[in-house]
Short mmCIF file of C-alpha atoms and ligand atoms in Angstrom, two decimals:
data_model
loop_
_atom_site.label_atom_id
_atom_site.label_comp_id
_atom_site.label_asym_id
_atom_site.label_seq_id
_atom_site.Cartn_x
_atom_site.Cartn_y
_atom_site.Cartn_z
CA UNK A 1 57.55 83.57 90.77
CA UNK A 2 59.11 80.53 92.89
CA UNK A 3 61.91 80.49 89.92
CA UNK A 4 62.71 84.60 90.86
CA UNK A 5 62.88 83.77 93.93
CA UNK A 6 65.42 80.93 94.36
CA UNK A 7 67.10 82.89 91.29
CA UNK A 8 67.77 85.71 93.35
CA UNK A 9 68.71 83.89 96.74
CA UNK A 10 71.41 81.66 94.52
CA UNK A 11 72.57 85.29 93.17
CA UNK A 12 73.00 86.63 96.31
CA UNK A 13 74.83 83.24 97.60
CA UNK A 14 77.13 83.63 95.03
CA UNK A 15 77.57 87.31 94.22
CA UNK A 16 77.13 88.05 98.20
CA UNK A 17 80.32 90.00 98.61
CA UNK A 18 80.24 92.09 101.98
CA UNK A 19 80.07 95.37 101.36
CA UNK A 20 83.03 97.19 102.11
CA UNK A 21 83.86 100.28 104.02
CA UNK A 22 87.00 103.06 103.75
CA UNK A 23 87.87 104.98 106.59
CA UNK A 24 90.28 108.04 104.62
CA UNK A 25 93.44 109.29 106.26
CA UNK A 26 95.33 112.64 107.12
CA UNK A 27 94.86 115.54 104.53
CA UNK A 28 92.46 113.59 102.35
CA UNK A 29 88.97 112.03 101.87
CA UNK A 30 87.39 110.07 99.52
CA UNK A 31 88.02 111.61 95.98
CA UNK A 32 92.21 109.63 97.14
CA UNK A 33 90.00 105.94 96.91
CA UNK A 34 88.64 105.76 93.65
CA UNK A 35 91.22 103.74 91.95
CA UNK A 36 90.44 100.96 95.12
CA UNK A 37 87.00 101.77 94.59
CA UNK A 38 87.31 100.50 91.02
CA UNK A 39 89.56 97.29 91.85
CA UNK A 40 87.40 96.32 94.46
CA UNK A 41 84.22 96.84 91.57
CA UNK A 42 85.97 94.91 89.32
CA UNK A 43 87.04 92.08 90.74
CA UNK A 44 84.33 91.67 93.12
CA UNK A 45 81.30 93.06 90.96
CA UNK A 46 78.43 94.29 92.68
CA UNK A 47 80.23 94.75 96.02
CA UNK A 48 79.40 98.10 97.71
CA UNK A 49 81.82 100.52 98.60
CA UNK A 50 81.68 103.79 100.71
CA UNK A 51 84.88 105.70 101.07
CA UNK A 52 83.06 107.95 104.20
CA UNK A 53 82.96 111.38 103.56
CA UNK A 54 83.86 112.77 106.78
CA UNK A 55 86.57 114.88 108.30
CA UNK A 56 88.29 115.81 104.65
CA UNK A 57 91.43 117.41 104.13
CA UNK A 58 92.12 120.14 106.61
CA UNK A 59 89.35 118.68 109.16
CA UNK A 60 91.49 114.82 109.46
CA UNK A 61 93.69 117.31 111.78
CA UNK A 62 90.43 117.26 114.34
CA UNK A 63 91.72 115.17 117.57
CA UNK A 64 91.33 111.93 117.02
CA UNK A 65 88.80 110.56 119.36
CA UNK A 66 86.26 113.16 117.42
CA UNK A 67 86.65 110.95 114.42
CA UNK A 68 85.91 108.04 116.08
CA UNK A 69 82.95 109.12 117.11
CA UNK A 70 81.89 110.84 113.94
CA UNK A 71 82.82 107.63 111.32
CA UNK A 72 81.40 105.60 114.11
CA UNK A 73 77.84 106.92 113.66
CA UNK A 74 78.05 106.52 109.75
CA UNK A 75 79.64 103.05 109.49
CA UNK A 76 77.28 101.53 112.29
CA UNK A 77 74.35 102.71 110.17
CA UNK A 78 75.86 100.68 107.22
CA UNK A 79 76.43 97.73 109.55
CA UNK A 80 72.70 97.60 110.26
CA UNK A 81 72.21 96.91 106.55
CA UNK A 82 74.64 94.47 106.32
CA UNK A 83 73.38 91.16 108.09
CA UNK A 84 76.98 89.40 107.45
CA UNK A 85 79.11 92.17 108.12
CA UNK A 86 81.09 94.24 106.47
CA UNK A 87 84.93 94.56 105.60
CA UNK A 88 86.76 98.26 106.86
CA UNK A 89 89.94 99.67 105.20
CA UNK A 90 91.45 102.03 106.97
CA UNK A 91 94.17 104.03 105.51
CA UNK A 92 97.27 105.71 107.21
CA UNK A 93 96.31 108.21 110.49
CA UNK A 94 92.49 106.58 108.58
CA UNK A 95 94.02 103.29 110.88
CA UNK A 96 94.35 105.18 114.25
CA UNK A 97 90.78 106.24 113.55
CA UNK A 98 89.51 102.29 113.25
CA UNK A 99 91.26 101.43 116.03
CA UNK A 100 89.57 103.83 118.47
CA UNK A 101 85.98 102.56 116.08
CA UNK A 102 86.75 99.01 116.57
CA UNK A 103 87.86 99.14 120.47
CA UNK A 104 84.17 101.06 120.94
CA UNK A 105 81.92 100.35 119.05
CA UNK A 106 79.73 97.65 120.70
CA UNK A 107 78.07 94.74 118.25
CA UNK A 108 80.23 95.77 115.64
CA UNK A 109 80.12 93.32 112.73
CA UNK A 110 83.63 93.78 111.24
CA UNK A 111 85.24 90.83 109.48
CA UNK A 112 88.46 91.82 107.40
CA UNK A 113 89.98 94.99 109.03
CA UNK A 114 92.79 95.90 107.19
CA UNK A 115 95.33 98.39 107.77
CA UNK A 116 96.99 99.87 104.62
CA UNK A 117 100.27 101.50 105.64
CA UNK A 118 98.52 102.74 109.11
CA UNK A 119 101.21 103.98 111.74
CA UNK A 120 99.64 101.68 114.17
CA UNK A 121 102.04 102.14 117.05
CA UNK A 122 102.57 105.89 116.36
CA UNK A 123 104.40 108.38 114.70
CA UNK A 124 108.16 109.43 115.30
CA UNK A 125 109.77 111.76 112.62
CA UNK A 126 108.59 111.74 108.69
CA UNK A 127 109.77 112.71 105.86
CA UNK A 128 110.80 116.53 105.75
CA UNK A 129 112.02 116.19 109.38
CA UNK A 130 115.31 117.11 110.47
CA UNK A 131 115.83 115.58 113.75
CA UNK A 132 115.72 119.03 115.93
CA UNK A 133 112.45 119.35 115.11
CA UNK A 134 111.51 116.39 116.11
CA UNK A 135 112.09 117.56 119.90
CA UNK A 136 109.88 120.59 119.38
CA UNK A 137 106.66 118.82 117.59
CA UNK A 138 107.27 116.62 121.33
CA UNK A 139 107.20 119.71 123.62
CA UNK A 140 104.46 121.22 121.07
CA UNK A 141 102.33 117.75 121.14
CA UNK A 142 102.66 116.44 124.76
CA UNK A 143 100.09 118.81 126.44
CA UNK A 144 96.63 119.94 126.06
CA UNK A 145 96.41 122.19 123.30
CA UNK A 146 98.66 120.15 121.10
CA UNK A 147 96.13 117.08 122.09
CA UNK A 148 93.44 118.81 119.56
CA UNK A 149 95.74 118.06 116.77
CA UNK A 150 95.29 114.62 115.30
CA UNK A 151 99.20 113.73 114.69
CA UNK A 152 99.79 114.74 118.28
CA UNK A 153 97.44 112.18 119.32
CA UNK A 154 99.53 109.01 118.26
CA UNK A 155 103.31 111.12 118.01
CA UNK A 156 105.10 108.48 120.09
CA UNK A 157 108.49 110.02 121.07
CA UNK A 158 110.43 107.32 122.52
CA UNK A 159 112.85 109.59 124.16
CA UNK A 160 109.94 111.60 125.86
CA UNK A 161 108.09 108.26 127.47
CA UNK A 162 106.69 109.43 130.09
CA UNK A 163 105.20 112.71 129.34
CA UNK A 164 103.57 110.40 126.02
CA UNK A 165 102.11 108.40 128.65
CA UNK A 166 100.56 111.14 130.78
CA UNK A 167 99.99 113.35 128.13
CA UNK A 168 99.28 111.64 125.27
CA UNK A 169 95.28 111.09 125.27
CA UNK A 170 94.63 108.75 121.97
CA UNK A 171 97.10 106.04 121.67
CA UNK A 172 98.38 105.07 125.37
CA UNK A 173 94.50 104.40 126.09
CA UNK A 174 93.87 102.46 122.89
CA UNK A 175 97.51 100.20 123.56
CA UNK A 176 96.54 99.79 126.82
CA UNK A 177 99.58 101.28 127.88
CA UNK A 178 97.87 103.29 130.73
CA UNK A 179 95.39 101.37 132.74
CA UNK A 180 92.22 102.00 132.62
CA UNK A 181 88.41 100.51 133.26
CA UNK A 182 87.11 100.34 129.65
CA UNK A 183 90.33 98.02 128.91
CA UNK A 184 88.56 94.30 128.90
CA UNK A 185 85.07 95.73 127.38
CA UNK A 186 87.90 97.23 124.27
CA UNK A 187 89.76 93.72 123.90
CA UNK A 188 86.29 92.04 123.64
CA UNK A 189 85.39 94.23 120.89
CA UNK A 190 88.32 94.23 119.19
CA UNK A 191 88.59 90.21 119.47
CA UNK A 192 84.90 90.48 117.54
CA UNK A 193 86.96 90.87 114.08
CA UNK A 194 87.50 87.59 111.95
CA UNK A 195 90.54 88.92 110.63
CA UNK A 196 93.45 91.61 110.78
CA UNK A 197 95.52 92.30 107.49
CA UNK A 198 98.53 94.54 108.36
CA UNK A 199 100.07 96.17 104.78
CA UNK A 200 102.73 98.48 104.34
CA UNK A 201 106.59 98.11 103.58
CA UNK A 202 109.84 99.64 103.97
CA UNK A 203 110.03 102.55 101.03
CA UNK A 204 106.91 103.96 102.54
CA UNK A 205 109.05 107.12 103.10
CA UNK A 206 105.37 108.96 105.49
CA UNK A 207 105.30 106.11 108.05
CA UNK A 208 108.07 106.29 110.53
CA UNK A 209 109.08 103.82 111.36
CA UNK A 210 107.56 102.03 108.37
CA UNK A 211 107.45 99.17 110.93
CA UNK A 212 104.71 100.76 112.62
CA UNK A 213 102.21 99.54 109.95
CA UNK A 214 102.88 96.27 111.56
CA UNK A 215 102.41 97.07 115.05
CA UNK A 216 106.45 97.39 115.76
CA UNK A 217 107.84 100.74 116.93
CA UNK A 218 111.17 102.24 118.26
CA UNK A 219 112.63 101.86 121.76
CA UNK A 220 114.57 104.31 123.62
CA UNK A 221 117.40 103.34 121.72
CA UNK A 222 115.48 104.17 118.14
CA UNK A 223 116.04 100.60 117.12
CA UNK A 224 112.86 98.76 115.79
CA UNK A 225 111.11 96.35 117.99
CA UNK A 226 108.84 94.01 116.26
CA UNK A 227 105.38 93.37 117.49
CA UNK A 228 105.78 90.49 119.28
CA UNK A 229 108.15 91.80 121.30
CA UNK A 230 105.96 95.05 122.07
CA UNK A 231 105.02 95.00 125.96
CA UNK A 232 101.52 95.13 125.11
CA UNK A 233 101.80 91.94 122.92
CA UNK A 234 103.28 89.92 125.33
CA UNK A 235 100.70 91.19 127.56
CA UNK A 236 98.10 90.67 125.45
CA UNK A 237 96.62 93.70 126.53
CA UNK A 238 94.20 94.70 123.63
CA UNK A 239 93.87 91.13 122.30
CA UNK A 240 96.43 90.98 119.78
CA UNK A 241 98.17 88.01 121.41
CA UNK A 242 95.10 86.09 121.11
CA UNK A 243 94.13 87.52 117.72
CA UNK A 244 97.61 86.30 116.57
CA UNK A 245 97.52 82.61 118.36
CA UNK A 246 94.79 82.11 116.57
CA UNK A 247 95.71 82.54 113.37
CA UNK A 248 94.21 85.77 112.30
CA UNK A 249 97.00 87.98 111.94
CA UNK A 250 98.31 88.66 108.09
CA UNK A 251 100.87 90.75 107.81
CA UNK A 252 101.55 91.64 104.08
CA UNK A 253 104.71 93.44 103.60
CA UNK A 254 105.95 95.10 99.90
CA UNK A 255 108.93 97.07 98.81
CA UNK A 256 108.82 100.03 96.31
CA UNK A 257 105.63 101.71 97.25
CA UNK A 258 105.59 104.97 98.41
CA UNK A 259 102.56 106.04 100.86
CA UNK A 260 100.07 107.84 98.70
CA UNK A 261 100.09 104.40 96.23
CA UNK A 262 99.06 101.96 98.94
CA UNK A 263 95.62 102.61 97.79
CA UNK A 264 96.01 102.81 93.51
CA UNK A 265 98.62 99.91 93.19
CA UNK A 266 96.65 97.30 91.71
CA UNK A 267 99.74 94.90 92.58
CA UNK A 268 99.10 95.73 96.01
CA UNK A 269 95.42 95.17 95.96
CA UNK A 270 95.49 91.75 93.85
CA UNK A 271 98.17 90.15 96.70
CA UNK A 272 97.48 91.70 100.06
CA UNK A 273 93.55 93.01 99.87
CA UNK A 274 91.49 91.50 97.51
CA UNK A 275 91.47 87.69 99.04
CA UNK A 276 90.17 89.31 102.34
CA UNK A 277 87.18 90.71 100.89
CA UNK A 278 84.67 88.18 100.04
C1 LIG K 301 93.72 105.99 89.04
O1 LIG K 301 92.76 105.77 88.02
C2 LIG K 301 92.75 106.76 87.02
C3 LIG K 301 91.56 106.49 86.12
O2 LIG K 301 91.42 105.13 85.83
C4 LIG K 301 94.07 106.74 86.29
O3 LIG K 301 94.10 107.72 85.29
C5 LIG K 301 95.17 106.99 87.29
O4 LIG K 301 96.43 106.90 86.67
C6 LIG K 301 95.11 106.02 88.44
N1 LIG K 301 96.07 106.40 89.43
C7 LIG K 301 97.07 105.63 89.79
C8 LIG K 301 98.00 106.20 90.77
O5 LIG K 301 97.19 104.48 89.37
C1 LIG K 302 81.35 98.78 88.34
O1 LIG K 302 81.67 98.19 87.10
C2 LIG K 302 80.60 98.14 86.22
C3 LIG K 302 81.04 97.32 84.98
O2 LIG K 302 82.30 97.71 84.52
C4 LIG K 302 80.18 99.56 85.85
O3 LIG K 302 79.10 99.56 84.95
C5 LIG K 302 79.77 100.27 87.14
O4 LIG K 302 79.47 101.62 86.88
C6 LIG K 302 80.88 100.20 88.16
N1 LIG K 302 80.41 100.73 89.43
C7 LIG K 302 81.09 101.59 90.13
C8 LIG K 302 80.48 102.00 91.43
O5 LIG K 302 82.17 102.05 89.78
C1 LIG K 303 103.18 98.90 92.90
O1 LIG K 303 103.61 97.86 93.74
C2 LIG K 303 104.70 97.11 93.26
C3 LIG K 303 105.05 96.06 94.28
O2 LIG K 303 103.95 95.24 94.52
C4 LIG K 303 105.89 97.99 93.01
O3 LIG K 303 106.94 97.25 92.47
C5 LIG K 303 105.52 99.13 92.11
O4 LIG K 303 106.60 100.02 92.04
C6 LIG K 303 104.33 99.87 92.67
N1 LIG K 303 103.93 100.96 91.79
C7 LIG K 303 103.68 102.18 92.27
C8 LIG K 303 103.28 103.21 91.27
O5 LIG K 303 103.75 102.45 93.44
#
């Protein structure tokens, strides 16, 4: 009986990977993370995995702050069950969605939160836009209606500042580019993570600019600024500052994967995700 029962505790020692948690992103849902699913499974046997089924397909176009609350709900159930926390991957819009989570969600026991090819500080033009149109997904976005559309929630025009700021109800709150009361409680929370992994590179061809999977973004001008330049870096508004200074920060960038690979590249899991899930 004793010999079971020291067994099992050196198993668990040993074998105790965190389980690990997959938040999905725009127009897809879990069926898109079963290649990770098996990576993770293989080179981490007997860690669990839940790709959350939630907000599939057509419903990842639901505002934003909708899914946070929804995936909320589910992953704090499995972070009652998980004593030493768990691990979150959040994929593409999937990383605007962990944001909001993360920012929120009170006790939270994240460790590794990574962000696989997430456009982090927004969205400006894609891949089958000509640039006229990018004027009239602005007009379309910056108001009320257009704020019950997911994209519109994080498109981040940087020739149309200040209606984003006024308008714009997701991503100026979570930035802290508008003030607002809940800003310090949000920084706490997010400074409760043991680690941020930032992945994505530069033949993305979705995230625009690719940049934006590593916090940078456009200025007026359209030319990238890199996160540490990023007002609300040198601010330190949200915590990333801190985050950063104290060492916790990875950025992992890689050339010649397109978006929808991020998650079945098995080069990209071996040297930018699989070392922050144990
Ligand atoms: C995902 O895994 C399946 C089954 O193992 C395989 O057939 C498929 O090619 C993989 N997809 C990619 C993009 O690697
Ligand atoms: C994990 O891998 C093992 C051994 O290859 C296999 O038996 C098991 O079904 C896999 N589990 C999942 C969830 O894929
Ligand atoms: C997988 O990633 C490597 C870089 O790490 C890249 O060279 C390769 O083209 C990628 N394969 C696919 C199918 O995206």
């Amino acid at each position: 009986m004793f010999c079971v029962v020291l067994w099992t505790a050196v198993f668990v020692i040993v074998d105790g990977y965190r389980p690990v948690v997959i938040v999905h992103g725009l127009l897809d849902g879990p069926k898109q993370f079963i290649n990770l699913t098996n990576f993770i499974n293989e080179t981490h046997p007997g860690t669990s995995v839940t790709a959350i089924d939630l907000y599939d397909d057509m419903y990842s176009l639901m505002p934003i702050w909708l899914q946070v609350s929804g995936f909320s709900e589910q992953i704090k159930s499995i972070m009652e069950n998980a004593k030493d926390g768990i691990h979150l991957i959040c994929f593409s819009q999937g990383g605007l969605v962990c944001r909001g989570i993360i920012a929120t969600l009170p006790k939270h026991n994240v460790h590794s939160l990574i962000f696989l090819s997430s456009p982090l500080s927004g969205q400006y033009g894609g891949p089958i836009l000509p640039d006229c149109m990018k004027d009239c997904i602005s007009n379309l976005c910056y108001n009320v209606l257009g704020q019950h559309i997911s994209i519109c929630n994080y498109w981040n025009d940087p020739h149309h500042k200040e209606e984003y700021l006024s308008n714009n109800k997701y991503l100026p709150q979570i930035n802290g580019e508008i003030d607002h009361s809940k800003l310090p409680e949000w920084r706490e929370h997010f400074l409760g993570i043991k680690k941020l992994v930032l992945i994505g590179g530069p033949d993305d061809g979705v995230i625009t600019p690719w940049q934006s999977s590593q916090f940078g973004f456009y200025d007026s001008t359209e030319t990238v600024v890199e996160m540490k330049h990023q007002d609300w870096y040198v601010r330190d508004v949200f915590g990333l500052k801190t985050l950063d200074s104290r060492g916790d920060v990875h950025q992992c960038v890689v050339s010649d994967v397109q978006h929808i690979f991020w998650h079945s590249n098995f080069t990209v899991y071996k040297s930018c995700i699989e070392k922050w899930l144990t």
